[in-house]
Amino acid sequence: MQLTLKKGILFVLSGPSGAGKNTLLNAVLEKVPEVYYSVSATTRPSRPGEVHGRNYFFLSPEEFKQGIEAGEFLEWTEFCGHYYGTPRRFIDEQLAEGKSVIMDIDINGAAQIKRQLPQVVSVFLLPPNLTVLHQRLVGRASEGEKAIRERLDKALCEVQALADYDYVIVNEDLHLAVERMKAIIMAERQRVSRIDCQRIIDQVTRGNV
Ligand code: ADP
Ligand code: 5GP
């Protein structure tokens, strides 16, 4: 029997650049049905293999500023010299239809979301240590040395926000991290406060024994 949610669940995943948020989410979204990824807008240049509309909406700074003025972003921030923001409409539509959404956003964005939507479920992804984080950023080869240094410096301040989150996952073994993220999603879907109780009671008690 499928539990019907009263409203979709909004999940936020944050963590230092290189912690493995994208890698984790790709694996989770492949395995967990009915959770949708919130595609952010950004002014940073696309990396090889990134697709407009799938990984990000790649905008010029002017287009991004127009979006801010038009109130199109649920939250937005500046991160390492580029703008990043969450298109509001997709989130509103999915949640209203009872679908769950996962956002990969930084700690500033997560704080903005928490103020607007306190029922959000927030997860912080940590690397096992900063040496591993450095190796992952170097291995990803998407930024130069200077940008990697900037992201590592930022990581030191970002991890201080851990206590503001609901859940933590240390991404050492990817398979384990994926299982833990799946477990968080599944547990949140079983919360009595999120489901249509009367409907389940009616289904269970229908008919005589
Ligand atoms: P983020 O989205 O947090 O910036 P990515 O998902 O791009 O991070 O991961 C950064 C790099 O680390 C990628 O090259 C990815 O393949 C690698 N990576 C992610 N998780 C693990 C892991 N558990 N073990 C080893 N490498 C990992
Ligand atoms: P990257 O350039 O590595 O894709 O992302 C850099 C940082 O921006 C990551 O910490 C990521 O979580 C964050 N980010 C991506 N999209 C958004 C967004 O829409 N809003 C906010 N606030 N942060 C975002």
mmCIF file of C-alpha atoms and ligand atoms in Angstrom:
data_model
loop_
_atom_site.group_PDB
_atom_site.id
_atom_site.type_symbol
_atom_site.label_atom_id
_atom_site.label_comp_id
_atom_site.label_asym_id
_atom_site.label_seq_id
_atom_site.Cartn_x
_atom_site.Cartn_y
_atom_site.Cartn_z
ATOM 1 C CA MET A 1 0.000 0.000 0.000
ATOM 2 C CA GLN A 2 1.285 3.436 -0.976
ATOM 3 C CA LEU A 3 1.273 6.137 1.724
ATOM 4 C CA THR A 4 -0.159 9.358 0.326
ATOM 5 C CA LEU A 5 1.655 12.493 1.451
ATOM 6 C CA LYS A 6 -0.427 15.573 2.229
ATOM 7 C CA LYS A 7 2.275 17.708 0.621
ATOM 8 C CA GLY A 8 5.584 16.957 -1.063
ATOM 9 C CA ILE A 9 8.734 16.980 1.071
ATOM 10 C CA LEU A 10 11.493 19.467 0.428
ATOM 11 C CA PHE A 11 15.048 18.166 1.040
ATOM 12 C CA VAL A 12 18.097 20.396 1.136
ATOM 13 C CA LEU A 13 21.592 18.947 0.696
ATOM 14 C CA SER A 14 24.566 21.169 1.573
ATOM 15 C CA GLY A 15 28.239 20.565 2.106
ATOM 16 C CA PRO A 16 31.611 21.856 0.985
ATOM 17 C CA SER A 17 32.377 21.910 -2.707
ATOM 18 C CA GLY A 18 33.890 18.516 -3.569
ATOM 19 C CA ALA A 19 32.195 16.667 -0.681
ATOM 20 C CA GLY A 20 30.285 14.634 -3.269
ATOM 21 C CA LYS A 21 26.798 16.209 -3.337
ATOM 22 C CA ASN A 22 26.292 15.765 -7.078
ATOM 23 C CA THR A 23 27.705 12.259 -7.111
ATOM 24 C CA LEU A 24 25.497 11.259 -4.197
ATOM 25 C CA LEU A 25 22.350 12.820 -5.650
ATOM 26 C CA ASN A 26 22.852 11.219 -9.060
ATOM 27 C CA ALA A 27 22.952 7.808 -7.398
ATOM 28 C CA VAL A 28 20.024 8.528 -5.061
ATOM 29 C CA LEU A 29 17.768 9.971 -7.767
ATOM 30 C CA GLU A 30 18.357 6.891 -9.898
ATOM 31 C CA LYS A 31 17.125 4.620 -7.112
ATOM 32 C CA VAL A 32 14.411 6.525 -5.249
ATOM 33 C CA PRO A 33 11.179 7.123 -7.181
ATOM 34 C CA GLU A 34 9.184 10.335 -6.973
ATOM 35 C CA VAL A 35 11.959 12.634 -5.816
ATOM 36 C CA TYR A 36 12.875 15.381 -8.223
ATOM 37 C CA TYR A 37 16.021 17.484 -8.484
ATOM 38 C CA SER A 38 15.701 21.246 -8.314
ATOM 39 C CA VAL A 39 17.814 22.597 -11.168
ATOM 40 C CA SER A 40 19.447 25.828 -10.030
ATOM 41 C CA ALA A 41 20.366 28.864 -12.073
ATOM 42 C CA THR A 42 23.972 30.032 -12.044
ATOM 43 C CA THR A 43 26.278 32.545 -13.666
ATOM 44 C CA ARG A 44 29.309 30.262 -13.426
ATOM 45 C CA PRO A 45 30.583 28.810 -16.702
ATOM 46 C CA SER A 46 29.454 25.277 -17.505
ATOM 47 C CA ARG A 47 31.890 22.407 -16.950
ATOM 48 C CA PRO A 48 32.541 19.854 -19.694
ATOM 49 C CA GLY A 49 29.550 17.520 -19.852
ATOM 50 C CA GLU A 50 27.165 19.831 -17.997
ATOM 51 C CA VAL A 51 23.895 20.415 -19.809
ATOM 52 C CA HIS A 52 21.780 23.592 -19.659
ATOM 53 C CA GLY A 53 18.462 22.730 -18.027
ATOM 54 C CA ARG A 54 19.708 19.466 -16.547
ATOM 55 C CA ASN A 55 22.678 20.404 -14.344
ATOM 56 C CA TYR A 56 22.013 24.138 -14.177
ATOM 57 C CA PHE A 57 20.322 26.928 -16.063
ATOM 58 C CA PHE A 58 23.431 28.825 -17.151
ATOM 59 C CA LEU A 59 22.590 32.531 -17.156
ATOM 60 C CA SER A 60 24.505 35.740 -17.806
ATOM 61 C CA PRO A 61 24.871 38.075 -14.788
ATOM 62 C CA GLU A 62 22.272 40.383 -16.422
ATOM 63 C CA GLU A 63 19.763 37.558 -16.841
ATOM 64 C CA PHE A 64 20.340 36.483 -13.248
ATOM 65 C CA LYS A 65 19.791 40.029 -11.939
ATOM 66 C CA GLN A 66 16.554 40.267 -13.945
ATOM 67 C CA GLY A 67 15.459 37.009 -12.309
ATOM 68 C CA ILE A 68 16.152 38.457 -8.856
ATOM 69 C CA GLU A 69 14.179 41.611 -9.644
ATOM 70 C CA ALA A 70 11.256 39.607 -11.016
ATOM 71 C CA GLY A 71 11.157 37.545 -7.785
ATOM 72 C CA GLU A 72 11.830 34.327 -9.696
ATOM 73 C CA PHE A 73 14.197 32.863 -7.087
ATOM 74 C CA LEU A 74 13.103 31.227 -3.868
ATOM 75 C CA GLU A 75 16.611 31.943 -2.596
ATOM 76 C CA TRP A 76 19.866 33.033 -4.145
ATOM 77 C CA THR A 77 23.431 33.645 -3.105
ATOM 78 C CA GLU A 78 26.886 34.555 -4.304
ATOM 79 C CA PHE A 79 29.411 31.715 -4.067
ATOM 80 C CA CYS A 80 33.090 32.078 -5.043
ATOM 81 C CA GLY A 81 32.392 34.953 -7.422
ATOM 82 C CA HIS A 82 29.259 33.605 -9.127
ATOM 83 C CA TYR A 83 25.527 33.817 -8.501
ATOM 84 C CA TYR A 84 23.445 30.724 -7.749
ATOM 85 C CA GLY A 85 19.676 30.616 -7.218
ATOM 86 C CA THR A 86 16.688 28.289 -6.980
ATOM 87 C CA PRO A 87 13.834 28.883 -9.451
ATOM 88 C CA ARG A 88 10.713 29.293 -7.317
ATOM 89 C CA ARG A 89 8.086 27.966 -9.715
ATOM 90 C CA PHE A 90 9.375 24.376 -9.987
ATOM 91 C CA ILE A 91 9.493 23.945 -6.203
ATOM 92 C CA ASP A 92 6.000 25.408 -5.690
ATOM 93 C CA GLU A 93 4.480 23.186 -8.385
ATOM 94 C CA GLN A 94 6.130 19.947 -7.273
ATOM 95 C CA LEU A 95 5.306 20.390 -3.593
ATOM 96 C CA ALA A 96 1.686 21.295 -4.348
ATOM 97 C CA GLU A 97 1.376 18.058 -6.359
ATOM 98 C CA GLY A 98 2.689 16.036 -3.392
ATOM 99 C CA LYS A 99 6.044 15.353 -5.076
ATOM 100 C CA SER A 100 9.305 15.563 -3.168
ATOM 101 C CA VAL A 101 12.178 17.768 -4.266
ATOM 102 C CA ILE A 102 15.904 17.755 -3.452
ATOM 103 C CA MET A 103 17.953 20.923 -3.699
ATOM 104 C CA ASP A 104 21.771 21.060 -3.702
ATOM 105 C CA ILE A 105 22.408 24.506 -2.233
ATOM 106 C CA ASP A 106 24.984 26.231 -0.055
ATOM 107 C CA ILE A 107 24.617 27.121 3.634
ATOM 108 C CA ASN A 108 23.328 30.655 2.918
ATOM 109 C CA GLY A 109 20.625 29.330 0.630
ATOM 110 C CA ALA A 110 19.683 26.639 3.134
ATOM 111 C CA ALA A 111 19.249 29.267 5.873
ATOM 112 C CA GLN A 112 16.983 31.324 3.572
ATOM 113 C CA ILE A 113 14.872 28.244 2.782
ATOM 114 C CA LYS A 114 14.576 27.318 6.453
ATOM 115 C CA ARG A 115 13.167 30.776 7.250
ATOM 116 C CA GLN A 116 10.559 30.521 4.490
ATOM 117 C CA LEU A 117 9.742 26.804 4.730
ATOM 118 C CA PRO A 118 10.552 25.571 8.248
ATOM 119 C CA GLN A 119 9.315 22.049 7.429
ATOM 120 C CA VAL A 120 12.318 21.542 5.081
ATOM 121 C CA VAL A 121 14.507 18.487 5.806
ATOM 122 C CA SER A 122 18.161 19.488 5.730
ATOM 123 C CA VAL A 123 21.129 17.178 5.242
ATOM 124 C CA PHE A 124 24.793 18.126 5.524
ATOM 125 C CA LEU A 125 27.343 16.113 3.563
ATOM 126 C CA LEU A 126 30.874 16.066 4.971
ATOM 127 C CA PRO A 127 34.071 14.731 3.458
ATOM 128 C CA PRO A 128 36.067 12.439 5.792
ATOM 129 C CA ASN A 129 38.703 15.205 6.116
ATOM 130 C CA LEU A 130 40.101 18.233 4.272
ATOM 131 C CA THR A 131 42.947 16.279 2.648
ATOM 132 C CA VAL A 132 40.405 14.028 0.966
ATOM 133 C CA LEU A 133 38.326 17.080 0.028
ATOM 134 C CA HIS A 134 41.380 18.632 -1.623
ATOM 135 C CA GLN A 135 42.110 15.383 -3.497
ATOM 136 C CA ARG A 136 38.516 15.216 -4.738
ATOM 137 C CA LEU A 137 38.585 18.802 -5.998
ATOM 138 C CA VAL A 138 41.922 18.207 -7.738
ATOM 139 C CA GLY A 139 40.626 14.891 -9.134
ATOM 140 C CA ARG A 140 37.449 16.517 -10.470
ATOM 141 C CA ALA A 141 39.675 18.932 -12.387
ATOM 142 C CA SER A 142 36.842 21.404 -12.933
ATOM 143 C CA GLU A 143 38.600 24.359 -11.275
ATOM 144 C CA GLY A 144 42.125 25.733 -11.408
ATOM 145 C CA GLU A 145 44.483 25.847 -8.437
ATOM 146 C CA LYS A 146 43.319 29.292 -7.264
ATOM 147 C CA ALA A 147 39.615 28.407 -7.385
ATOM 148 C CA ILE A 148 40.304 25.118 -5.573
ATOM 149 C CA ARG A 149 42.112 27.059 -2.813
ATOM 150 C CA GLU A 150 39.127 29.425 -2.562
ATOM 151 C CA ARG A 151 36.666 26.516 -2.262
ATOM 152 C CA LEU A 152 38.842 24.801 0.373
ATOM 153 C CA ASP A 153 39.065 28.002 2.434
ATOM 154 C CA LYS A 154 35.298 28.344 2.173
ATOM 155 C CA ALA A 155 34.858 24.735 3.348
ATOM 156 C CA LEU A 156 36.425 25.611 6.701
ATOM 157 C CA CYS A 157 33.696 28.166 7.383
ATOM 158 C CA GLU A 158 30.891 26.095 5.799
ATOM 159 C CA VAL A 159 31.374 23.093 8.106
ATOM 160 C CA GLN A 160 30.693 25.381 11.094
ATOM 161 C CA ALA A 161 27.030 25.443 9.964
ATOM 162 C CA LEU A 162 26.628 21.704 10.616
ATOM 163 C CA ALA A 163 24.627 22.171 13.833
ATOM 164 C CA ASP A 164 21.877 24.021 11.908
ATOM 165 C CA TYR A 165 21.057 20.858 9.914
ATOM 166 C CA ASP A 166 18.741 17.928 10.692
ATOM 167 C CA TYR A 167 20.981 15.111 9.429
ATOM 168 C CA VAL A 168 24.666 14.534 8.698
ATOM 169 C CA ILE A 169 26.277 12.063 6.314
ATOM 170 C CA VAL A 170 30.038 11.543 6.058
ATOM 171 C CA ASN A 171 30.814 10.654 2.467
ATOM 172 C CA GLU A 172 33.706 8.250 2.808
ATOM 173 C CA ASP A 173 32.327 5.127 1.139
ATOM 174 C CA LEU A 174 29.962 6.359 -1.590
ATOM 175 C CA HIS A 175 27.733 3.288 -1.432
ATOM 176 C CA LEU A 176 27.188 3.755 2.320
ATOM 177 C CA ALA A 177 26.518 7.478 1.900
ATOM 178 C CA VAL A 178 23.901 6.732 -0.778
ATOM 179 C CA GLU A 179 22.199 4.161 1.477
ATOM 180 C CA ARG A 180 22.092 6.706 4.309
ATOM 181 C CA MET A 181 20.561 9.404 2.127
ATOM 182 C CA LYS A 182 17.968 6.909 0.896
ATOM 183 C CA ALA A 183 17.199 5.963 4.514
ATOM 184 C CA ILE A 184 16.616 9.619 5.437
ATOM 185 C CA ILE A 185 14.217 10.081 2.518
ATOM 186 C CA MET A 186 12.335 6.881 3.293
ATOM 187 C CA ALA A 187 12.048 7.701 7.011
ATOM 188 C CA GLU A 188 10.720 11.195 6.303
ATOM 189 C CA ARG A 189 8.076 9.651 4.028
ATOM 190 C CA GLN A 190 6.781 7.497 6.897
ATOM 191 C CA ARG A 191 6.208 10.428 9.264
ATOM 192 C CA VAL A 192 2.611 10.323 10.489
ATOM 193 C CA SER A 193 2.402 14.123 10.407
ATOM 194 C CA ARG A 194 3.058 14.067 6.631
ATOM 195 C CA ILE A 195 0.507 11.479 5.581
ATOM 196 C CA ASP A 196 -3.231 11.383 5.041
ATOM 197 C CA CYS A 197 -4.070 9.318 8.149
ATOM 198 C CA GLN A 198 -7.811 8.956 7.546
ATOM 199 C CA ARG A 199 -7.226 7.535 4.095
ATOM 200 C CA ILE A 200 -4.939 4.818 5.466
ATOM 201 C CA ILE A 201 -7.283 4.007 8.336
ATOM 202 C CA ASP A 202 -10.165 3.694 5.843
ATOM 203 C CA GLN A 203 -8.108 1.422 3.588
ATOM 204 C CA VAL A 204 -6.982 -0.803 6.447
ATOM 205 C CA THR A 205 -10.406 -1.113 8.068
ATOM 206 C CA ARG A 206 -12.446 -1.490 4.850
ATOM 207 C CA GLY A 207 -14.554 -4.660 4.778
ATOM 208 C CA ASN A 208 -15.441 -7.089 7.533
ATOM 209 C CA VAL A 209 -13.311 -9.893 8.834
HETATM 210 P P1 ADP B 1 30.143 18.374 -5.003
HETATM 211 O O1 ADP B 1 28.906 18.219 -5.849
HETATM 212 O O2 ADP B 1 29.863 18.271 -3.540
HETATM 213 O O3 ADP B 1 30.937 19.604 -5.333
HETATM 214 P P2 ADP B 1 31.111 16.098 -6.564
HETATM 215 O O4 ADP B 1 29.935 15.187 -6.524
HETATM 216 O O5 ADP B 1 31.378 16.845 -7.831
HETATM 217 O O6 ADP B 1 31.103 17.118 -5.334
HETATM 218 O O7 ADP B 1 32.378 15.209 -6.154
HETATM 219 C C1 ADP B 1 33.707 15.731 -6.200
HETATM 220 C C2 ADP B 1 34.640 14.627 -6.710
HETATM 221 O O8 ADP B 1 34.754 13.611 -5.715
HETATM 222 C C3 ADP B 1 34.148 13.947 -7.974
HETATM 223 O O9 ADP B 1 35.246 13.741 -8.845
HETATM 224 C C4 ADP B 1 33.557 12.625 -7.484
HETATM 225 O O10 ADP B 1 33.677 11.605 -8.443
HETATM 226 C C5 ADP B 1 34.414 12.334 -6.247
HETATM 227 N N1 ADP B 1 33.715 11.603 -5.177
HETATM 228 C C6 ADP B 1 32.482 11.849 -4.684
HETATM 229 N N2 ADP B 1 32.184 10.996 -3.672
HETATM 230 C C7 ADP B 1 33.258 10.188 -3.530
HETATM 231 C C8 ADP B 1 33.582 9.095 -2.652
HETATM 232 N N3 ADP B 1 32.733 8.674 -1.718
HETATM 233 N N4 ADP B 1 34.782 8.497 -2.790
HETATM 234 C C9 ADP B 1 35.656 8.941 -3.713
HETATM 235 N N5 ADP B 1 35.435 9.947 -4.578
HETATM 236 C C10 ADP B 1 34.243 10.582 -4.484
HETATM 237 P P1 5GP B 2 29.273 24.289 -8.044
HETATM 238 O O1 5GP B 2 29.868 25.513 -8.716
HETATM 239 O O2 5GP B 2 30.362 23.389 -7.480
HETATM 240 O O3 5GP B 2 28.295 23.560 -8.912
HETATM 241 O O4 5GP B 2 28.434 24.799 -6.786
HETATM 242 C C1 5GP B 2 29.039 25.627 -5.832
HETATM 243 C C2 5GP B 2 28.140 25.738 -4.622
HETATM 244 O O5 5GP B 2 26.915 26.379 -4.986
HETATM 245 C C3 5GP B 2 27.756 24.413 -3.980
HETATM 246 O O6 5GP B 2 27.941 24.542 -2.565
HETATM 247 C C4 5GP B 2 26.280 24.275 -4.279
HETATM 248 O O7 5GP B 2 25.587 23.599 -3.235
HETATM 249 C C5 5GP B 2 25.857 25.717 -4.339
HETATM 250 N N1 5GP B 2 24.627 25.934 -5.116
HETATM 251 C C6 5GP B 2 24.251 25.347 -6.277
HETATM 252 N N2 5GP B 2 23.049 25.794 -6.654
HETATM 253 C C7 5GP B 2 22.640 26.670 -5.709
HETATM 254 C C8 5GP B 2 21.453 27.453 -5.540
HETATM 255 O O8 5GP B 2 20.512 27.440 -6.319
HETATM 256 N N3 5GP B 2 21.407 28.244 -4.444
HETATM 257 C C9 5GP B 2 22.413 28.305 -3.539
HETATM 258 N N4 5GP B 2 22.248 29.091 -2.478
HETATM 259 N N5 5GP B 2 23.529 27.570 -3.657
HETATM 260 C C10 5GP B 2 23.644 26.762 -4.737
#
